[in-house]
Short mmCIF file of C-alpha atoms in Angstrom, two decimals:
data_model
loop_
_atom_site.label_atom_id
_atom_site.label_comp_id
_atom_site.label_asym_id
_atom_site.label_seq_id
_atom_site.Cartn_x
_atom_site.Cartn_y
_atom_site.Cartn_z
CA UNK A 1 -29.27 -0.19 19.43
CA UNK A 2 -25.44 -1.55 19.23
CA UNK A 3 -23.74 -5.05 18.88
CA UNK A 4 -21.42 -7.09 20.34
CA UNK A 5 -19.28 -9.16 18.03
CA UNK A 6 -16.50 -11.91 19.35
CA UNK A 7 -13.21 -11.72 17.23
CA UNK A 8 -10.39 -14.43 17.25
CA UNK A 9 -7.46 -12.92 16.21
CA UNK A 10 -3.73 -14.21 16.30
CA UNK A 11 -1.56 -12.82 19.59
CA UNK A 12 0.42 -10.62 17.24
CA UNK A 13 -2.21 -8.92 15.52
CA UNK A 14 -3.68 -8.40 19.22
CA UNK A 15 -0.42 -6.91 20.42
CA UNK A 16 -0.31 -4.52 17.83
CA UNK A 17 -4.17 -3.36 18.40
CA UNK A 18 -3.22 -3.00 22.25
CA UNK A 19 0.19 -0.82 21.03
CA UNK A 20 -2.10 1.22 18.64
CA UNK A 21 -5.06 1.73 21.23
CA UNK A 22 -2.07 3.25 23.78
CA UNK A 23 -0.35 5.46 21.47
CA UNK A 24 -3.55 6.97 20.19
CA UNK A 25 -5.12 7.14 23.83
CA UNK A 26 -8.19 5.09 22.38
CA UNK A 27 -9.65 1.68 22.73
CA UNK A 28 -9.86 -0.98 20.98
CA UNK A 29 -13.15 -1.44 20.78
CA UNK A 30 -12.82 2.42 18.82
CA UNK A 31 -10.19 1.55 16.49
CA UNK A 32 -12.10 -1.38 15.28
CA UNK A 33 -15.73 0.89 15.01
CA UNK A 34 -13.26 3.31 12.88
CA UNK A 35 -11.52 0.06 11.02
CA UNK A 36 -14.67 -1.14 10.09
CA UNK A 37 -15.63 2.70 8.38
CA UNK A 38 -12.54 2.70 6.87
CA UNK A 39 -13.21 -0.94 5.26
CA UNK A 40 -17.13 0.12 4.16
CA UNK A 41 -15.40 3.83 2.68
CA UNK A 42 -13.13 1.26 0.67
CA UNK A 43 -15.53 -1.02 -0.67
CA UNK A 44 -17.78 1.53 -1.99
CA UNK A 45 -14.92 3.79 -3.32
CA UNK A 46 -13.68 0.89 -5.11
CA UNK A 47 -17.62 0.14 -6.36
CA UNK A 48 -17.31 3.50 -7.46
CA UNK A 49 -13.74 3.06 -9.58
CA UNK A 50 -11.83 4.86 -7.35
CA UNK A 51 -8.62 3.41 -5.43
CA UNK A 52 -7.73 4.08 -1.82
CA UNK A 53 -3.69 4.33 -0.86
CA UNK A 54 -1.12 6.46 1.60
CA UNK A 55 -0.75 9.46 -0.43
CA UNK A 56 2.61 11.76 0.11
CA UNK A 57 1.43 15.30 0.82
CA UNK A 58 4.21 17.05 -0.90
CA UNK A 59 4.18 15.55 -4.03
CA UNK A 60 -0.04 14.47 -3.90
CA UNK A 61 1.32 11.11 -5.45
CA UNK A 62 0.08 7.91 -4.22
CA UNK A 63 3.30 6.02 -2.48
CA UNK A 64 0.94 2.73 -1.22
CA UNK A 65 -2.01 1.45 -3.12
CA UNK A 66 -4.43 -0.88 -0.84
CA UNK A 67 -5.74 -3.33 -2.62
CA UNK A 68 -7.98 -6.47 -1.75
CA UNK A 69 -10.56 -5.10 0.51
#
C-alpha cells in the first residue's frame, strides 16, 4: 500500500528540489522518500546518543554537525 501526501513549500525551496532532482537524474517524489529515511535514521541515532554531521574523509573528523531534527 503507498500514500500520497500534499506539501506546501516556499518557491525557493521548490527550485532547489527541481535543481537537485536534475542533477541526480531522480525525482522528486524520490528525494523526498530518501529525505524522509534520512530524517527517521536521525531521530533514532540521536535517541540512541549518537550525532549525525558531513564528515571529511581524510581526516574522519566531523566538519558539519546537524542538529534539530
Amino acid at each position: 500500500m503507498s500514500a500520497r501526501f500534499n506539501v506546501v513549500m516556499s518557491d525557493e525551496l521548490n527550485r532547489a528540489i527541481d535543481t537537485a532532482a536534475e542533477e541526480s537524474e531522480t525525482t522528486k517524489s524520490e528525494i523526498f522518500r530518501k529525505a524522509l529515511q534520512l530524517f527517521l535514521a536521525a531521530r533514532d541515532g540521536n535517541r540512541r546518543g549518537l550525532k549525525l554531521g558531513l564528515v571529511d574523509p581524510k581526516t574522519e573528523k566531523m566538519q558539519t554537525e546537524i542538529v534539530g531534527l
